[in-house]
Amino acid sequence: MSGFLQTTIGKIITIVAVLAVGNSVYQSFFSDKARMLKELQAMIDQKEKQIEMLSQQYEDITKREKMSLQKIAELKNKLTGVQELINEGEGNLDEIKESIPNIDSDIDFLANFTRGTLDSLDSGRGVLGQLGGGPGN
């Protein structure tokens, strides 16, 4: 009986060892997958936050752009009025000055607007540049 008992115990020990190794491999495989899933979820969360931030920046830029374009349209109308006064020869110098009282600040605005637009396009630092678009990307 001792031979049978030893053989049975040996088989049981072998089966337990194989199951332990199998369980270890199984746990290792799925714990790696779980870790990878957590890392991927963290990356997704980070990208979603970045998208949200960039969307807000885009909205802000669009709002400023609309306001700038509106101001440019107003300046164009002022200059058209001045041009009409000059062409008609009806306006004197004082009338022309009154029609464009803040010409220096208007010119500065146009210069800054143009410079800012060209700088962001050239460098790709705008929203498109951050998203991977724009010149050179």
Coordinates of C-alpha atoms in Angstrom, one line a residue:
M1 CA 0.0 0.0 0.0
S2 CA 2.8 2.4 0.6
G3 CA 3.9 2.2 -3.0
F4 CA 0.3 3.0 -4.1
L5 CA 0.1 5.8 -1.5
Q6 CA 3.5 7.3 -2.6
T7 CA 2.4 7.2 -6.3
T8 CA -0.9 8.8 -5.5
I9 CA 0.7 11.5 -3.3
G10 CA 3.3 12.1 -6.1
K11 CA 0.6 12.5 -8.7
I12 CA -1.4 14.8 -6.4
I13 CA 1.8 16.9 -5.7
T14 CA 2.4 17.1 -9.5
I15 CA -1.1 18.1 -10.2
V16 CA -1.0 20.8 -7.5
A17 CA 2.3 22.1 -8.8
V18 CA 1.0 22.2 -12.3
L19 CA -2.2 24.0 -11.1
A20 CA -0.1 26.5 -9.1
V21 CA 2.1 27.3 -12.1
G22 CA -1.0 27.6 -14.3
N23 CA -2.6 29.8 -11.8
S24 CA 0.5 32.0 -11.5
V25 CA 0.7 32.3 -15.3
Y26 CA -3.0 33.1 -15.5
Q27 CA -2.8 35.7 -12.7
S28 CA 0.3 37.3 -14.3
F29 CA -1.3 37.5 -17.7
F30 CA -4.5 39.1 -16.5
S31 CA -2.7 41.4 -14.0
D32 CA -0.6 42.7 -16.9
K33 CA -3.7 43.2 -18.9
A34 CA -5.4 45.0 -16.0
R35 CA -2.4 47.2 -15.6
M36 CA -2.3 48.0 -19.3
L37 CA -6.0 48.8 -19.2
K38 CA -5.5 51.2 -16.3
E39 CA -2.6 52.9 -18.1
L40 CA -4.7 53.2 -21.3
Q41 CA -7.6 54.6 -19.3
A42 CA -5.3 57.2 -17.7
M43 CA -4.0 58.2 -21.1
I44 CA -7.6 58.5 -22.4
D45 CA -8.5 60.7 -19.5
Q46 CA -5.5 62.9 -20.0
K47 CA -6.3 63.3 -23.7
E48 CA -9.9 64.1 -23.0
K49 CA -8.8 66.8 -20.6
Q50 CA -6.4 68.1 -23.2
I51 CA -9.2 68.1 -25.8
E52 CA -11.5 70.0 -23.4
M53 CA -8.8 72.6 -22.7
L54 CA -8.0 73.0 -26.4
S55 CA -11.7 73.3 -27.3
Q56 CA -12.0 76.1 -24.7
Q57 CA -8.9 77.8 -26.2
Y58 CA -10.4 77.4 -29.7
E59 CA -13.7 79.0 -28.5
D60 CA -11.8 81.8 -26.9
I61 CA -9.7 82.3 -30.1
T62 CA -12.8 82.2 -32.2
K63 CA -14.5 84.8 -30.0
R64 CA -11.5 87.1 -30.1
E65 CA -11.3 86.6 -33.9
K66 CA -14.9 87.6 -34.4
M67 CA -14.5 90.7 -32.3
S68 CA -11.3 91.6 -34.2
L69 CA -13.0 91.1 -37.5
Q70 CA -15.9 93.2 -36.3
K71 CA -13.5 96.0 -35.3
I72 CA -11.7 95.7 -38.6
A73 CA -15.1 96.1 -40.4
E74 CA -15.8 99.2 -38.4
L75 CA -12.4 100.6 -39.2
K76 CA -13.0 99.9 -42.9
N77 CA -16.3 101.8 -42.7
K78 CA -14.5 104.7 -41.1
L79 CA -11.8 104.8 -43.7
T80 CA -14.4 104.5 -46.5
G81 CA -16.2 107.5 -45.0
V82 CA -12.9 109.5 -44.9
Q83 CA -12.2 108.5 -48.5
E84 CA -15.6 109.7 -49.6
L85 CA -15.0 113.0 -47.8
I86 CA -11.7 113.4 -49.5
N87 CA -12.9 112.3 -52.9
E88 CA -15.9 114.6 -52.8
G89 CA -13.8 117.5 -51.6
E90 CA -16.5 118.4 -49.2
G91 CA -14.7 117.6 -46.0
N92 CA -12.2 119.9 -44.5
L93 CA -9.3 118.7 -42.4
D94 CA -11.2 119.0 -39.1
E95 CA -14.1 116.9 -40.3
I96 CA -11.6 114.2 -41.5
K97 CA -9.9 114.2 -38.1
E98 CA -13.2 113.9 -36.3
S99 CA -14.3 111.0 -38.4
I100 CA -11.2 109.0 -37.3
P101 CA -10.3 110.3 -33.8
N102 CA -8.3 107.2 -32.6
I103 CA -6.4 106.5 -35.8
D104 CA -3.2 105.7 -33.9
S105 CA -4.8 103.1 -31.7
D106 CA -6.7 101.7 -34.7
I107 CA -3.4 101.3 -36.6
D108 CA -1.8 99.7 -33.6
F109 CA -4.7 97.3 -33.3
L110 CA -4.4 96.3 -37.0
A111 CA -0.7 95.8 -36.6
N112 CA -1.1 93.6 -33.5
F113 CA -3.9 91.7 -35.1
T114 CA -1.9 91.0 -38.3
R115 CA 1.3 90.2 -36.3
G116 CA -0.5 87.8 -34.0
T117 CA -2.2 86.0 -36.9
L118 CA 1.0 85.6 -38.9
D119 CA 3.0 84.5 -35.9
S120 CA 0.6 81.8 -34.9
L121 CA 0.4 80.6 -38.5
D122 CA 4.1 80.6 -39.0
S123 CA 5.0 78.8 -35.8
G124 CA 2.1 76.4 -35.6
R125 CA 1.6 77.4 -32.0
G126 CA -2.1 77.9 -32.3
V127 CA -4.7 75.3 -31.5
L128 CA -4.0 73.4 -34.7
G129 CA -0.3 73.3 -33.8
Q130 CA -1.2 71.7 -30.5
L131 CA -3.4 69.2 -32.1
G132 CA -0.7 68.2 -34.6
G133 CA -2.0 70.2 -37.5
G134 CA -0.8 73.4 -39.1
P135 CA 2.4 74.2 -41.0
G136 CA 5.2 71.7 -40.9
N137 CA 3.2 68.9 -39.2

